[in-house]
mmCIF file of C-alpha atoms in Angstrom:
data_model
loop_
_atom_site.group_PDB
_atom_site.id
_atom_site.type_symbol
_atom_site.label_atom_id
_atom_site.label_comp_id
_atom_site.label_asym_id
_atom_site.label_seq_id
_atom_site.Cartn_x
_atom_site.Cartn_y
_atom_site.Cartn_z
ATOM 1 C CA UNK A 77 -102.672 -84.849 109.714
ATOM 2 C CA UNK A 78 -99.953 -82.741 108.884
ATOM 3 C CA UNK A 79 -100.920 -80.337 111.666
ATOM 4 C CA UNK A 80 -100.831 -83.268 114.291
ATOM 5 C CA UNK A 81 -97.814 -84.313 113.216
ATOM 6 C CA UNK A 82 -96.178 -80.993 113.818
ATOM 7 C CA UNK A 83 -97.564 -80.542 116.975
ATOM 8 C CA UNK A 84 -96.206 -84.094 118.120
ATOM 9 C CA UNK A 85 -92.778 -82.917 116.881
ATOM 10 C CA UNK A 86 -92.687 -79.644 118.625
ATOM 11 C CA UNK A 87 -93.937 -81.348 122.035
ATOM 12 C CA UNK A 88 -90.987 -83.953 121.824
ATOM 13 C CA UNK A 89 -88.582 -81.178 121.241
ATOM 14 C CA UNK A 90 -89.899 -79.190 123.974
ATOM 15 C CA UNK A 91 -89.621 -82.048 126.251
ATOM 16 C CA UNK A 92 -86.154 -82.799 125.336
ATOM 17 C CA UNK A 93 -85.028 -78.939 125.709
ATOM 18 C CA UNK A 94 -86.732 -78.905 129.255
ATOM 19 C CA UNK A 95 -84.660 -82.020 130.351
ATOM 20 C CA UNK A 96 -81.507 -80.401 129.527
ATOM 21 C CA UNK A 97 -80.722 -78.324 132.493
ATOM 22 C CA UNK A 98 -81.743 -81.320 134.800
ATOM 23 C CA UNK A 99 -79.338 -83.529 136.572
ATOM 24 C CA UNK A 100 -79.798 -87.202 137.089
ATOM 25 C CA UNK A 101 -79.580 -88.748 140.350
ATOM 26 C CA UNK A 102 -78.312 -92.223 141.391
ATOM 27 C CA UNK A 103 -78.281 -94.247 144.462
ATOM 28 C CA UNK A 104 -75.861 -97.139 145.405
ATOM 29 C CA UNK A 105 -76.893 -99.643 148.012
ATOM 30 C CA UNK A 106 -74.407 -101.310 150.384
ATOM 31 C CA UNK A 107 -75.489 -104.614 151.248
ATOM 32 C CA UNK A 108 -74.355 -106.382 154.636
ATOM 33 C CA UNK A 109 -72.210 -108.624 152.343
ATOM 34 C CA UNK A 110 -70.688 -106.019 150.685
ATOM 35 C CA UNK A 111 -69.928 -103.823 153.775
ATOM 36 C CA UNK A 112 -68.319 -106.910 155.437
ATOM 37 C CA UNK A 113 -65.826 -106.956 152.650
ATOM 38 C CA UNK A 114 -64.501 -103.577 153.421
ATOM 39 C CA UNK A 115 -60.940 -102.924 154.520
ATOM 40 C CA UNK A 116 -60.748 -103.357 158.295
ATOM 41 C CA UNK A 117 -58.252 -102.041 161.084
ATOM 42 C CA UNK A 118 -57.742 -103.012 164.701
ATOM 43 C CA UNK A 119 -59.402 -106.056 166.232
ATOM 44 C CA UNK A 120 -62.999 -106.818 165.783
ATOM 45 C CA UNK A 121 -65.264 -109.343 163.724
ATOM 46 C CA UNK A 122 -68.526 -109.070 161.621
ATOM 47 C CA UNK A 123 -71.603 -111.103 161.592
ATOM 48 C CA UNK A 124 -74.228 -111.312 158.730
ATOM 49 C CA UNK A 125 -77.745 -111.844 160.424
ATOM 50 C CA UNK A 126 -80.611 -111.347 157.709
ATOM 51 C CA UNK A 127 -80.397 -107.710 156.471
ATOM 52 C CA UNK A 128 -78.167 -106.488 159.370
ATOM 53 C CA UNK A 129 -74.079 -106.551 159.854
ATOM 54 C CA UNK A 130 -73.299 -106.783 163.103
ATOM 55 C CA UNK A 131 -69.905 -105.284 164.099
ATOM 56 C CA UNK A 132 -67.976 -105.920 167.369
ATOM 57 C CA UNK A 133 -64.904 -105.332 169.109
ATOM 58 C CA UNK A 134 -62.743 -108.373 170.566
ATOM 59 C CA UNK A 135 -60.119 -108.682 172.991
ATOM 60 C CA UNK A 136 -57.401 -106.070 172.784
ATOM 61 C CA UNK A 137 -59.200 -103.593 170.246
ATOM 62 C CA UNK A 138 -58.556 -99.712 170.231
ATOM 63 C CA UNK A 139 -61.936 -99.257 168.150
ATOM 64 C CA UNK A 140 -62.782 -101.216 164.862
ATOM 65 C CA UNK A 141 -62.752 -99.471 161.366
ATOM 66 C CA UNK A 142 -64.587 -100.362 158.317
ATOM 67 C CA UNK A 143 -63.041 -98.340 155.468
ATOM 68 C CA UNK A 144 -64.661 -98.143 151.859
ATOM 69 C CA UNK A 145 -62.524 -99.647 149.034
ATOM 70 C CA UNK A 146 -63.534 -96.621 146.980
ATOM 71 C CA UNK A 147 -63.575 -92.864 147.035
ATOM 72 C CA UNK A 148 -67.046 -91.379 147.087
ATOM 73 C CA UNK A 149 -67.958 -88.227 145.426
ATOM 74 C CA UNK A 150 -68.088 -84.523 146.867
ATOM 75 C CA UNK A 151 -71.551 -84.365 147.317
ATOM 76 C CA UNK A 152 -74.017 -86.961 148.570
ATOM 77 C CA UNK A 153 -76.405 -88.109 151.133
ATOM 78 C CA UNK A 154 -75.425 -91.096 153.389
ATOM 79 C CA UNK A 155 -78.534 -92.853 155.048
ATOM 80 C CA UNK A 156 -78.727 -95.721 156.995
ATOM 81 C CA UNK A 157 -80.120 -97.538 160.173
ATOM 82 C CA UNK A 158 -78.050 -98.312 163.146
ATOM 83 C CA UNK A 159 -78.594 -99.772 166.519
ATOM 84 C CA UNK A 160 -75.998 -99.892 169.511
ATOM 85 C CA UNK A 161 -75.877 -103.346 171.039
ATOM 86 C CA UNK A 162 -73.828 -102.641 174.061
ATOM 87 C CA UNK A 163 -73.471 -99.680 176.966
ATOM 88 C CA UNK A 164 -69.826 -99.028 175.775
ATOM 89 C CA UNK A 165 -70.666 -98.618 172.038
ATOM 90 C CA UNK A 166 -69.361 -95.249 170.648
ATOM 91 C CA UNK A 167 -70.619 -94.576 167.095
ATOM 92 C CA UNK A 168 -68.369 -92.747 164.525
ATOM 93 C CA UNK A 169 -68.618 -92.065 160.649
ATOM 94 C CA UNK A 170 -65.534 -90.477 159.308
ATOM 95 C CA UNK A 171 -66.090 -89.273 155.663
ATOM 96 C CA UNK A 172 -64.343 -87.585 152.718
ATOM 97 C CA UNK A 173 -61.360 -89.186 154.225
ATOM 98 C CA UNK A 174 -57.989 -88.781 152.017
ATOM 99 C CA UNK A 175 -54.439 -89.416 153.235
ATOM 100 C CA UNK A 176 -51.428 -87.568 151.820
ATOM 101 C CA UNK A 177 -50.360 -88.663 148.269
ATOM 102 C CA UNK A 178 -53.982 -89.944 147.742
ATOM 103 C CA UNK A 179 -53.659 -93.258 145.269
ATOM 104 C CA UNK A 180 -55.851 -96.495 145.498
ATOM 105 C CA UNK A 181 -54.314 -98.037 148.372
ATOM 106 C CA UNK A 182 -55.363 -96.841 151.965
ATOM 107 C CA UNK A 183 -52.500 -97.223 154.201
ATOM 108 C CA UNK A 184 -52.830 -98.809 157.538
ATOM 109 C CA UNK A 185 -50.741 -98.630 160.705
ATOM 110 C CA UNK A 186 -48.755 -101.794 161.656
ATOM 111 C CA UNK A 187 -50.759 -104.491 163.905
ATOM 112 C CA UNK A 188 -48.228 -103.460 166.903
ATOM 113 C CA UNK A 189 -49.283 -100.063 166.498
ATOM 114 C CA UNK A 190 -49.811 -98.103 169.995
ATOM 115 C CA UNK A 191 -52.971 -96.336 170.777
ATOM 116 C CA UNK A 192 -51.198 -92.957 170.681
ATOM 117 C CA UNK A 193 -49.818 -93.961 167.163
ATOM 118 C CA UNK A 194 -53.354 -94.942 165.822
ATOM 119 C CA UNK A 195 -54.378 -91.520 167.072
ATOM 120 C CA UNK A 196 -51.478 -89.849 165.234
ATOM 121 C CA UNK A 197 -52.443 -91.889 162.126
ATOM 122 C CA UNK A 198 -55.947 -90.712 162.193
ATOM 123 C CA UNK A 199 -55.201 -86.963 162.942
ATOM 124 C CA UNK A 200 -52.715 -86.796 159.596
ATOM 125 C CA UNK A 201 -56.047 -87.658 157.216
ATOM 126 C CA UNK A 202 -58.046 -84.928 156.107
ATOM 127 C CA UNK A 203 -61.499 -85.851 156.996
ATOM 128 C CA UNK A 204 -64.950 -84.941 158.451
ATOM 129 C CA UNK A 205 -65.451 -86.785 161.889
ATOM 130 C CA UNK A 206 -68.887 -87.187 163.571
ATOM 131 C CA UNK A 207 -69.435 -88.935 166.682
ATOM 132 C CA UNK A 208 -72.830 -89.061 167.732
ATOM 133 C CA UNK A 209 -73.197 -91.963 170.596
ATOM 134 C CA UNK A 210 -70.416 -91.539 173.107
ATOM 135 C CA UNK A 211 -72.135 -91.458 176.354
ATOM 136 C CA UNK A 212 -69.590 -94.288 177.595
ATOM 137 C CA UNK A 213 -66.696 -92.091 177.259
ATOM 138 C CA UNK A 214 -68.414 -89.383 179.236
ATOM 139 C CA UNK A 215 -68.283 -86.689 176.186
ATOM 140 C CA UNK A 216 -71.350 -85.380 174.380
ATOM 141 C CA UNK A 217 -71.724 -85.999 170.629
ATOM 142 C CA UNK A 218 -69.458 -83.782 168.349
ATOM 143 C CA UNK A 219 -68.843 -82.712 164.552
ATOM 144 C CA UNK A 220 -65.311 -81.586 163.360
ATOM 145 C CA UNK A 221 -63.407 -81.071 160.234
ATOM 146 C CA UNK A 222 -59.677 -82.392 160.504
ATOM 147 C CA UNK A 223 -57.567 -80.503 158.251
ATOM 148 C CA UNK A 224 -54.031 -81.593 159.611
ATOM 149 C CA UNK A 225 -53.062 -82.929 163.248
ATOM 150 C CA UNK A 226 -52.767 -79.092 164.206
ATOM 151 C CA UNK A 227 -55.607 -77.474 162.586
ATOM 152 C CA UNK A 228 -59.661 -77.942 162.681
ATOM 153 C CA UNK A 229 -62.005 -76.132 160.339
ATOM 154 C CA UNK A 230 -64.829 -76.391 162.662
ATOM 155 C CA UNK A 231 -65.944 -78.047 165.895
ATOM 156 C CA UNK A 232 -69.360 -78.415 167.374
ATOM 157 C CA UNK A 233 -70.921 -80.284 170.284
ATOM 158 C CA UNK A 234 -74.384 -81.175 171.163
ATOM 159 C CA UNK A 235 -75.485 -80.460 174.856
ATOM 160 C CA UNK A 236 -76.688 -84.066 175.548
ATOM 161 C CA UNK A 237 -76.443 -87.490 173.868
ATOM 162 C CA UNK A 238 -79.224 -88.277 171.618
ATOM 163 C CA UNK A 239 -78.916 -92.146 171.471
ATOM 164 C CA UNK A 240 -80.176 -94.900 173.629
ATOM 165 C CA UNK A 241 -78.825 -98.814 173.459
ATOM 166 C CA UNK A 242 -81.080 -101.294 171.666
ATOM 167 C CA UNK A 243 -83.092 -99.045 169.462
ATOM 168 C CA UNK A 244 -82.974 -98.491 166.065
ATOM 169 C CA UNK A 245 -82.111 -94.990 164.813
ATOM 170 C CA UNK A 246 -82.048 -93.796 161.186
ATOM 171 C CA UNK A 247 -79.264 -91.818 160.325
ATOM 172 C CA UNK A 248 -78.729 -89.287 157.528
ATOM 173 C CA UNK A 249 -75.371 -87.486 156.689
ATOM 174 C CA UNK A 250 -75.343 -85.015 153.890
ATOM 175 C CA UNK A 251 -72.715 -83.013 152.013
ATOM 176 C CA UNK A 252 -73.842 -80.639 149.293
ATOM 177 C CA UNK A 253 -71.885 -77.561 148.124
ATOM 178 C CA UNK A 254 -70.685 -75.589 151.418
ATOM 179 C CA UNK A 255 -73.332 -77.536 153.601
ATOM 180 C CA UNK A 256 -72.928 -80.471 155.929
ATOM 181 C CA UNK A 257 -75.481 -81.790 158.154
ATOM 182 C CA UNK A 258 -76.428 -84.690 160.272
ATOM 183 C CA UNK A 259 -80.239 -85.963 161.004
ATOM 184 C CA UNK A 260 -81.132 -88.576 163.627
ATOM 185 C CA UNK A 261 -84.680 -89.970 163.011
ATOM 186 C CA UNK A 262 -85.457 -87.033 160.758
ATOM 187 C CA UNK A 263 -84.355 -84.491 163.433
ATOM 188 C CA UNK A 264 -81.226 -82.136 162.416
ATOM 189 C CA UNK A 265 -78.617 -82.033 165.295
ATOM 190 C CA UNK A 266 -75.649 -80.435 162.960
ATOM 191 C CA UNK A 267 -76.114 -77.957 160.177
ATOM 192 C CA UNK A 268 -72.696 -76.456 159.068
ATOM 193 C CA UNK A 269 -71.633 -74.176 156.264
ATOM 194 C CA UNK A 270 -67.955 -75.048 155.365
ATOM 195 C CA UNK A 271 -66.691 -72.417 153.060
ATOM 196 C CA UNK A 272 -63.714 -74.623 151.841
ATOM 197 C CA UNK A 273 -65.305 -78.118 151.841
ATOM 198 C CA UNK A 274 -63.188 -81.126 151.054
ATOM 199 C CA UNK A 275 -63.702 -83.242 147.879
ATOM 200 C CA UNK A 276 -64.542 -86.634 147.493
ATOM 201 C CA UNK A 277 -62.873 -89.125 149.701
ATOM 202 C CA UNK A 278 -63.497 -92.502 151.539
ATOM 203 C CA UNK A 279 -66.259 -93.231 154.085
ATOM 204 C CA UNK A 280 -65.384 -95.078 157.515
ATOM 205 C CA UNK A 281 -67.728 -96.798 159.901
ATOM 206 C CA UNK A 282 -65.873 -97.059 163.374
ATOM 207 C CA UNK A 283 -67.098 -98.447 166.804
ATOM 208 C CA UNK A 284 -64.919 -98.200 170.010
ATOM 209 C CA UNK A 285 -65.977 -98.602 173.577
ATOM 210 C CA UNK A 286 -64.538 -98.208 177.179
ATOM 211 C CA UNK A 287 -63.195 -100.769 179.473
ATOM 212 C CA UNK A 288 -63.258 -100.833 183.113
ATOM 213 C CA UNK A 289 -63.447 -103.590 185.910
ATOM 214 C CA UNK A 290 -65.859 -105.345 183.812
ATOM 215 C CA UNK A 291 -64.795 -105.364 180.290
ATOM 216 C CA UNK A 292 -67.647 -104.446 177.688
ATOM 217 C CA UNK A 293 -66.704 -104.471 174.048
ATOM 218 C CA UNK A 294 -68.548 -101.970 171.581
ATOM 219 C CA UNK A 295 -71.266 -103.804 169.395
ATOM 220 C CA UNK A 296 -73.512 -102.128 166.903
ATOM 221 C CA UNK A 297 -75.986 -103.304 164.039
ATOM 222 C CA UNK A 298 -76.369 -101.727 160.836
ATOM 223 C CA UNK A 299 -78.462 -102.189 157.696
ATOM 224 C CA UNK A 300 -80.425 -100.217 154.989
ATOM 225 C CA UNK A 301 -77.280 -98.484 153.843
ATOM 226 C CA UNK A 302 -77.789 -96.155 150.973
ATOM 227 C CA UNK A 303 -75.614 -93.501 149.195
ATOM 228 C CA UNK A 304 -77.395 -91.121 146.879
ATOM 229 C CA UNK A 305 -76.024 -88.233 144.438
ATOM 230 C CA UNK A 306 -77.435 -85.595 142.225
#
């Protein structure tokens, strides 16, 4: 009996020791209801349909932003599904976004700000910019690090666009140590080493589009948003 007790005790100690070097992982799910409460900028609207959040521009919009109320950790994996619902839809993720001075409040331009002033506001923030569906802008997907209005850490592009309107795509954006990557439907399109990566920051979903003689507003559906950490 004593021998069995001793063996059991040793097994428990071994299990405890083996777990000391392991890091626990966690997941944060962002429901459509929660996403709809994020801070917004410029003109647009959101609609919840089942497990999807429909995001769309409205008259006078120069792109529509959904801005996280919290700062996310330095390393993470963001996964979600997205579907472009109009020909003009451009899909953009800004992440690790910080403003000068930091703080709890995320400063927005005024409602009367011009498109040029909005662009200046965006370039003054430190962030990573991943734009992966911009056929209507006549530009191919790109990924860059914005250090300041005058400095980019890297800038990479793809030879051709990778999305079509009306189809669901699984997105994965990862940031771990010095590595950043972007996958679409499990295919890796960007895999970048950043020797001086940004720390934690806000996450922004943005849609924008183009207008011509026949105005077509940007519109997209989002679902199954999960952010995981180690």
